Every structure is written in structure tokens, then in C-alpha cells.
mmCIF file of C-alpha atoms in Angstrom:
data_model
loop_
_atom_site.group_PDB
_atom_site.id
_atom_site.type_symbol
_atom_site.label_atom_id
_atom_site.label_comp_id
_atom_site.label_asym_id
_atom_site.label_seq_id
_atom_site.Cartn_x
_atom_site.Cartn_y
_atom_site.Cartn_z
ATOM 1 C CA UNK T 1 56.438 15.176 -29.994
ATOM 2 C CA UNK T 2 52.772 15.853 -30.041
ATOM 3 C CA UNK T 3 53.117 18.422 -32.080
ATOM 4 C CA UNK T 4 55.053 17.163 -34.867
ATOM 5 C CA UNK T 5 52.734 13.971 -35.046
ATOM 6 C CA UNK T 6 49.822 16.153 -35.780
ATOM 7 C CA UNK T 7 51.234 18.243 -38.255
ATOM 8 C CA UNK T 8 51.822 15.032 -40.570
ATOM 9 C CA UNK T 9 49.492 13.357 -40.151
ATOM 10 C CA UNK T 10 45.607 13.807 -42.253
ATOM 11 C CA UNK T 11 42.439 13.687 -41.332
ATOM 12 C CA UNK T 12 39.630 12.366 -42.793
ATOM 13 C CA UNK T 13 35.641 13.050 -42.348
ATOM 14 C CA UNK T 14 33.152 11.199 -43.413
ATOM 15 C CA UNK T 15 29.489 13.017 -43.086
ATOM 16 C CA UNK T 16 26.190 10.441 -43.504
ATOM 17 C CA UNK T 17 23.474 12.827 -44.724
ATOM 18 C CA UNK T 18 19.727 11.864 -44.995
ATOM 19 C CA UNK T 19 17.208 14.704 -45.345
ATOM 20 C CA UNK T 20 19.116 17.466 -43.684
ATOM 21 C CA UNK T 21 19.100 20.425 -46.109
ATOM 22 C CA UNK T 22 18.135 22.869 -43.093
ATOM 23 C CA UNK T 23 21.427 21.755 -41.499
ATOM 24 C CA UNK T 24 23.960 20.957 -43.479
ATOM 25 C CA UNK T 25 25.092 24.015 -44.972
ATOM 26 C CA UNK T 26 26.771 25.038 -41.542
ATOM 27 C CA UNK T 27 28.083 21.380 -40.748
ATOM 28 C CA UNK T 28 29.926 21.509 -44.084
ATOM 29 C CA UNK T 29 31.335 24.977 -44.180
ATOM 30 C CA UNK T 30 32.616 24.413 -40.117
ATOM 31 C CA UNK T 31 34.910 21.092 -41.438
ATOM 32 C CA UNK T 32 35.623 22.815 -44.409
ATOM 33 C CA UNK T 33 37.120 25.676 -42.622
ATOM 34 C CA UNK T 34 38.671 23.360 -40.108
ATOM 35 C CA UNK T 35 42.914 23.673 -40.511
ATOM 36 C CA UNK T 36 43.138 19.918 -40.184
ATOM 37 C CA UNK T 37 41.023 18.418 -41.583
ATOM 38 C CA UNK T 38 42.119 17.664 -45.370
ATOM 39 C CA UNK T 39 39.318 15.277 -46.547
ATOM 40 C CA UNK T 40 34.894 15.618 -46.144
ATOM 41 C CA UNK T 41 33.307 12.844 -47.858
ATOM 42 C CA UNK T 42 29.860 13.515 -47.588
ATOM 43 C CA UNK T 43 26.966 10.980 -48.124
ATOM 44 C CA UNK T 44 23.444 11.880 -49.733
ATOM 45 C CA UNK T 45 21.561 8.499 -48.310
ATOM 46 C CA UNK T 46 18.995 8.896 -50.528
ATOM 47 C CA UNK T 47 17.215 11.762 -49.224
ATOM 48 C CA UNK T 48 14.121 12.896 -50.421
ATOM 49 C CA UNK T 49 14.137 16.899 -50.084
ATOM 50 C CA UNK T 50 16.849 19.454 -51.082
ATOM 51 C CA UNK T 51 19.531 18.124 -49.617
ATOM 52 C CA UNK T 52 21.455 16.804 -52.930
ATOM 53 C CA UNK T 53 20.975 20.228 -54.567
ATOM 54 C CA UNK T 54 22.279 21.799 -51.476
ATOM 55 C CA UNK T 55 25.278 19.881 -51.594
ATOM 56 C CA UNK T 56 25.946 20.410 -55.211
ATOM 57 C CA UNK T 57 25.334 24.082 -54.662
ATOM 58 C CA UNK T 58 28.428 24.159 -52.030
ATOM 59 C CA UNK T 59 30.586 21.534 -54.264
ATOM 60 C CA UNK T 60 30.374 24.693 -56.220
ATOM 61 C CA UNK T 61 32.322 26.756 -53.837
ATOM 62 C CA UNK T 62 35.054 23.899 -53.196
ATOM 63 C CA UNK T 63 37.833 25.909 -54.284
ATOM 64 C CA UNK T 64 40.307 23.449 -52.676
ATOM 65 C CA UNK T 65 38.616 20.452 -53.693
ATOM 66 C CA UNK T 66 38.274 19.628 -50.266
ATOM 67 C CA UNK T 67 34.917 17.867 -50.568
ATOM 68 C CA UNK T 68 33.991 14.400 -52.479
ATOM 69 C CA UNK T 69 29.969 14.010 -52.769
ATOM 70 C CA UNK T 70 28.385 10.664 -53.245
ATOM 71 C CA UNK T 71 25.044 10.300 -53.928
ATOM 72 C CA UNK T 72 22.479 7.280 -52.592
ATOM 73 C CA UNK T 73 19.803 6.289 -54.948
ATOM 74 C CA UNK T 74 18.404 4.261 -51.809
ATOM 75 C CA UNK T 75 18.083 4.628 -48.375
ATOM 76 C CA UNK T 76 21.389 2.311 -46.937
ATOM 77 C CA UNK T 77 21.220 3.626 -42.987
ATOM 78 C CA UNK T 78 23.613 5.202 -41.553
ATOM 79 C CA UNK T 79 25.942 2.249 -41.185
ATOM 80 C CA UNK T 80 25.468 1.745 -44.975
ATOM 81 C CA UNK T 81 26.266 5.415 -46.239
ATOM 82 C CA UNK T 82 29.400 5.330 -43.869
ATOM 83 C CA UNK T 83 30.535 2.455 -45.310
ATOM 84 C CA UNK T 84 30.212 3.830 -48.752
ATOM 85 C CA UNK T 85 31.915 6.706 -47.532
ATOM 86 C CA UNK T 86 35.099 4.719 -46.234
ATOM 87 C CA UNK T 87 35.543 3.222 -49.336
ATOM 88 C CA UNK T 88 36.572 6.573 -50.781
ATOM 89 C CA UNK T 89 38.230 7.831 -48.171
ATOM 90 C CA UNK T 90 41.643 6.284 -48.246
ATOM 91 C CA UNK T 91 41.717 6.209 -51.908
ATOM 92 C CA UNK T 92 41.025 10.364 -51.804
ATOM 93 C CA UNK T 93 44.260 10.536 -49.576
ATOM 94 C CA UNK T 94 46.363 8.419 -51.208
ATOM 95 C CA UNK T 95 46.279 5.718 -48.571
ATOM 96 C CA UNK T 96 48.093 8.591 -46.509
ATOM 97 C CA UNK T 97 45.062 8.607 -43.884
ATOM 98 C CA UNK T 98 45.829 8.925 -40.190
ATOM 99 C CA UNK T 99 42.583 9.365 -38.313
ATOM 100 C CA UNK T 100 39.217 9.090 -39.465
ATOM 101 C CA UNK T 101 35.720 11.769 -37.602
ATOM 102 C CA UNK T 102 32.553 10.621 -37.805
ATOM 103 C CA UNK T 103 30.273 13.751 -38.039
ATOM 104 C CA UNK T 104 26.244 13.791 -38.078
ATOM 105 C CA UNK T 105 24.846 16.314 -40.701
ATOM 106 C CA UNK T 106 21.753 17.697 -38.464
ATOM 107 C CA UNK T 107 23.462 19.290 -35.926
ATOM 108 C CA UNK T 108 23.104 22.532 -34.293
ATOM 109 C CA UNK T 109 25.724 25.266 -32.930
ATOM 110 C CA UNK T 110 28.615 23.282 -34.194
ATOM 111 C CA UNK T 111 31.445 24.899 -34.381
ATOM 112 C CA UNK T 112 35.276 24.786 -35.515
ATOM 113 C CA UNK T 113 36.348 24.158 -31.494
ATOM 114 C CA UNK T 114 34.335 21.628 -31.284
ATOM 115 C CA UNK T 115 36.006 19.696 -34.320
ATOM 116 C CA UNK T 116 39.348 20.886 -33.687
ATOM 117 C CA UNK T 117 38.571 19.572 -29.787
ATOM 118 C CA UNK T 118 38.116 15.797 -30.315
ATOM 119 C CA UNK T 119 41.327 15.873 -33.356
ATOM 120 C CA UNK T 120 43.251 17.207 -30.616
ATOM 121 C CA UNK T 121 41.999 13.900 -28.755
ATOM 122 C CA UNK T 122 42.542 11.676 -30.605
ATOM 123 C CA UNK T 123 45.913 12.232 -31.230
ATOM 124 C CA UNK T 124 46.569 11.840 -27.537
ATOM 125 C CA UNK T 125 49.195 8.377 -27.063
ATOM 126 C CA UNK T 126 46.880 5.061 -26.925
ATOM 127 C CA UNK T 127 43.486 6.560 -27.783
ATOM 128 C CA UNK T 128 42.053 5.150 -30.500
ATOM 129 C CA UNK T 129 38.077 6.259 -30.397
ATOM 130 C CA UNK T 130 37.238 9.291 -29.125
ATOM 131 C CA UNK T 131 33.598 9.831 -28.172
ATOM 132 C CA UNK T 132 32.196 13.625 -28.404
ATOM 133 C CA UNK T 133 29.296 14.323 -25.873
ATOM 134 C CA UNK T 134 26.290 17.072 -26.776
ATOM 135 C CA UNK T 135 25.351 19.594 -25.122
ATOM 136 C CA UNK T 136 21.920 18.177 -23.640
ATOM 137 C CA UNK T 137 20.984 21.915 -22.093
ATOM 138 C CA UNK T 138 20.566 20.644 -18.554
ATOM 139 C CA UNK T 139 23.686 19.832 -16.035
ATOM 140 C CA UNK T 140 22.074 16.361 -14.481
ATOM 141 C CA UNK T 141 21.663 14.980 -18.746
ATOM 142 C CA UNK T 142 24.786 16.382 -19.731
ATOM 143 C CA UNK T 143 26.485 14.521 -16.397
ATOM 144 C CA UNK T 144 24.509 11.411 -17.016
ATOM 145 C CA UNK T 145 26.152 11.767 -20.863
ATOM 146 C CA UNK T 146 29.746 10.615 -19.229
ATOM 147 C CA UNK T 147 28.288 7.513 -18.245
ATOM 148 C CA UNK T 148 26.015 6.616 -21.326
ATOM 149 C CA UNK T 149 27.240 8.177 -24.620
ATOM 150 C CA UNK T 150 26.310 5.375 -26.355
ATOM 151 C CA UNK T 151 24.740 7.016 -29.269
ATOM 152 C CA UNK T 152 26.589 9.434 -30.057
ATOM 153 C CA UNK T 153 27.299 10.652 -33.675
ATOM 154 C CA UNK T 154 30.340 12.536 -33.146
ATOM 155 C CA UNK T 155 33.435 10.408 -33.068
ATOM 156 C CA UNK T 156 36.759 9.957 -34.109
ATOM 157 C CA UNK T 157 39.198 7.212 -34.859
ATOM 158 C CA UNK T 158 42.544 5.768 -35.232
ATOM 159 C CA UNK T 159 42.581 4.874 -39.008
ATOM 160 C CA UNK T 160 42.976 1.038 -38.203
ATOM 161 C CA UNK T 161 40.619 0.853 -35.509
ATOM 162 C CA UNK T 162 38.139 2.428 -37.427
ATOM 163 C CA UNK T 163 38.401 0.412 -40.757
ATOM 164 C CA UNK T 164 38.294 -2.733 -38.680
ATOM 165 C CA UNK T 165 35.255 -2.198 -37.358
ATOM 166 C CA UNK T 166 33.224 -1.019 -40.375
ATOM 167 C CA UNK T 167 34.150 -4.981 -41.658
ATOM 168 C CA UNK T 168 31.244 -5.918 -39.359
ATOM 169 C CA UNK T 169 28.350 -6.575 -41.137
ATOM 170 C CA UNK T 170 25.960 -5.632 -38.017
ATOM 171 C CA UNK T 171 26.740 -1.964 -38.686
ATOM 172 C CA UNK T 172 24.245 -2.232 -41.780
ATOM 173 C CA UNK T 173 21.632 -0.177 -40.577
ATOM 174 C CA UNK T 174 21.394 1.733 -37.855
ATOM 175 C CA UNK T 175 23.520 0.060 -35.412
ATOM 176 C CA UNK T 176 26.970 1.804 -36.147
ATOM 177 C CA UNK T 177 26.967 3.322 -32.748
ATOM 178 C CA UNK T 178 26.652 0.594 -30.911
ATOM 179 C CA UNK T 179 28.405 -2.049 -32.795
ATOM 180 C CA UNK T 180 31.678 0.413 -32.138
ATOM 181 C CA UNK T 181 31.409 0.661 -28.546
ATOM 182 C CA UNK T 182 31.472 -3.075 -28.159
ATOM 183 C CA UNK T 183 34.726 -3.496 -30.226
ATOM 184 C CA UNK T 184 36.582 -1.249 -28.251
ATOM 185 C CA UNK T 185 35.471 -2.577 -25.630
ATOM 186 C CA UNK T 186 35.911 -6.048 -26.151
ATOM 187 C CA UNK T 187 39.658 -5.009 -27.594
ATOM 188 C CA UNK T 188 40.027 -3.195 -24.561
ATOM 189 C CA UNK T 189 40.937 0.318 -26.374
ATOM 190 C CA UNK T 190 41.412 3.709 -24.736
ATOM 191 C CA UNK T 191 38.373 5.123 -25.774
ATOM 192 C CA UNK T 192 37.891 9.087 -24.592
ATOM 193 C CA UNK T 193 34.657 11.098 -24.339
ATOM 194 C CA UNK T 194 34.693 15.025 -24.518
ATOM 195 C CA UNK T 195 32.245 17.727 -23.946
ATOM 196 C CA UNK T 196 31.045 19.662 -26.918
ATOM 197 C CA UNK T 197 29.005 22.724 -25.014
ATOM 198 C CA UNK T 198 26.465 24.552 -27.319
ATOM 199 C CA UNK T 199 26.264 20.832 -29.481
ATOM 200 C CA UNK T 200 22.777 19.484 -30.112
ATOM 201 C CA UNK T 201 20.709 17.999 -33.405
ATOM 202 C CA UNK T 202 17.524 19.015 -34.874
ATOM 203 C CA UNK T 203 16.021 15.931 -34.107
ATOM 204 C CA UNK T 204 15.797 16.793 -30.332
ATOM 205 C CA UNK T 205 13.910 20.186 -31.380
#
């Protein structure tokens, strides 16, 4: 039953990038080679180095036409950008959207698993946010990280549950993260955290 679900159902991504050129590259080409996911809309929020020639310079390899770029003349936040993002999402797949990720553009060591890992999630009976933990380096953070992923950047998302929430103007900004914990929480959802070993962002280094 599983099985069948996931192979008709789509996927969506939506990637919020600000000033990320060193990263990006490999965050792009690991969805893009990702079996299911059929949709990256990735975000320029308005950066200010290479990042929107970087992205142009991969659009250029998008044999599939896998990838839809938008580009931010202004800096929205990353509750902004995602929201952009959303709005072309289920008009790309002809309203035929099943689950929506969430993926940050400066991360480090990510790889198809890791992807493919919370998909698999997600499309678990009754779960409709799934929460993806990095790898922190250290076994008493990355233990702590069960009990306080509140920040994390990696998520994904029935396609209802996730389009109701961005209808809340407190996600303007930075406060996406948050602002989605406290919906499922207060709609008492399944939500699901999983480890993603060798996961981390630039920001920590």
C-alpha cells in the first residue's frame, strides 16, 4: 500500500537561497538527482554575491526542466522567499502536488539519503511534518536535537498542512520555523523528527 502511494504521488521542493554561492551548487545537483522529487523551486532572496549567476549557470544544465528560478530584488527573509516559492509550486505541478520539503541552501555533506530519508517519512500514515535533525558532530548535541529541533531547516510536509500554515502572516521574516511547530502542535499533528548523520550548514563553520 505504501508503495503504490509513493509512486503517484509528487514531490515538491522549495529551496530559500540568500548569499550561498559556496553551497548551493551541491544542494541543487543532490535534489536534482533525487528519483522523487519532480519539482526544485529555488529562491534568490536578494543576495548580494554570485549566487544568481550560479544558479543561472546550473538552469543551464536543466535538461529535464526540473528547476524553476525566481529571483528577489529585495531581501524578503526566509519566510518571505518561501512564500514566493509556494506560489509557484502548485501551479508548476499542475495542482498535482502531494508533499511539499523545505531545504536550506548552505548546507554541508548533504546527500541523496538524506532527502530520500525524510520523503520516505513523510509518507508514513498520519504524519504530516516531518522534522530532519543535523548532524551536530557531538553525541550529547545531537541527543539534545530530539528534544529541541526547533530550528531546523530541513522539513517536509503534507501538501495541506503545509499551505495552511504559510497563510500566517507571522512567518514574514524569519520566524518560519517556529511559527510551524506551533501549528502542529496546536492541531495536534503527527509530526516526526529523523537523523540526518554527516548534515551540518556553513553557518556553524
Amino acid at each position: 500500500m505504501k508503495i503504490s502511494k509513493m509512486k503517484i504521488s509528487k514531490v515538491g521542493v522549495i529551496v530559500p537561497i540568500y548569499n550561498e554561492e559556496k553551497t548551493l551548487g551541491n544542494v541543487l545537483n543532490t535534489l536534482y538527482w533525487c528519483k522523487d522529487v519532480d519539482r526544485i523551486i529555488a529562491i534568490d532572496d536578494g543576495s548580494t554575491d554570485n549566487t544568481w549567476k550560479n544558479l543561472k549557470l546550473f538552469k543551464k544544465i536543466d535538461l529535464n526542466n526540473k528547476i524553476k528560478l525566481i529571483r528577489s530584488k529585495k531581501n524578503l527573509g526566509k519566510g518571505g522567499a518561501v512564500k514566493v516559492g509556494a506560489r509557484h509550486l502548485d501551479k508548476y505541478l499542475n495542482a498535482g502536488l502531494n508533499y511539499v520539503l523545505l531545504i536550506d541552501a548552505d548546507l554541508i555533506g548533504l546527500e541523496n539519503w538524506h532527502i530520500q530519508r525524510m520523503i520516505d517519512e513523510i509518507h508514513n500514515p498520519g504524519v504530516s511534518m516531518v522534522i530532519g535533525l543535523r548532524d551536530k558532530g557531538n553525541k550529547f548535541l545531537n541527543m539534545l536535537m530530539w528534544f529541541f529541533p526547533l530550528n531546523g531547516g530541513e522539513r517536509a510536509f503534507e501538501k495541506e498542512v503545509f499551505f495552511d500554515i504559510i497563510k500566517n502572516p507571522l512567518i514574514n521574516g524569519w520566524g518560519l520555523e517556529s511559527v510551524m511547530n506551533d501549528y502542529c502542535k496546536k492541531k495536534k499533528l503527527i509530526v516526526r523528527k529523523v537523523r540526518l548523520d554527516g548534515l551540518d550548514h556553513i553557518g556553524l563553520q
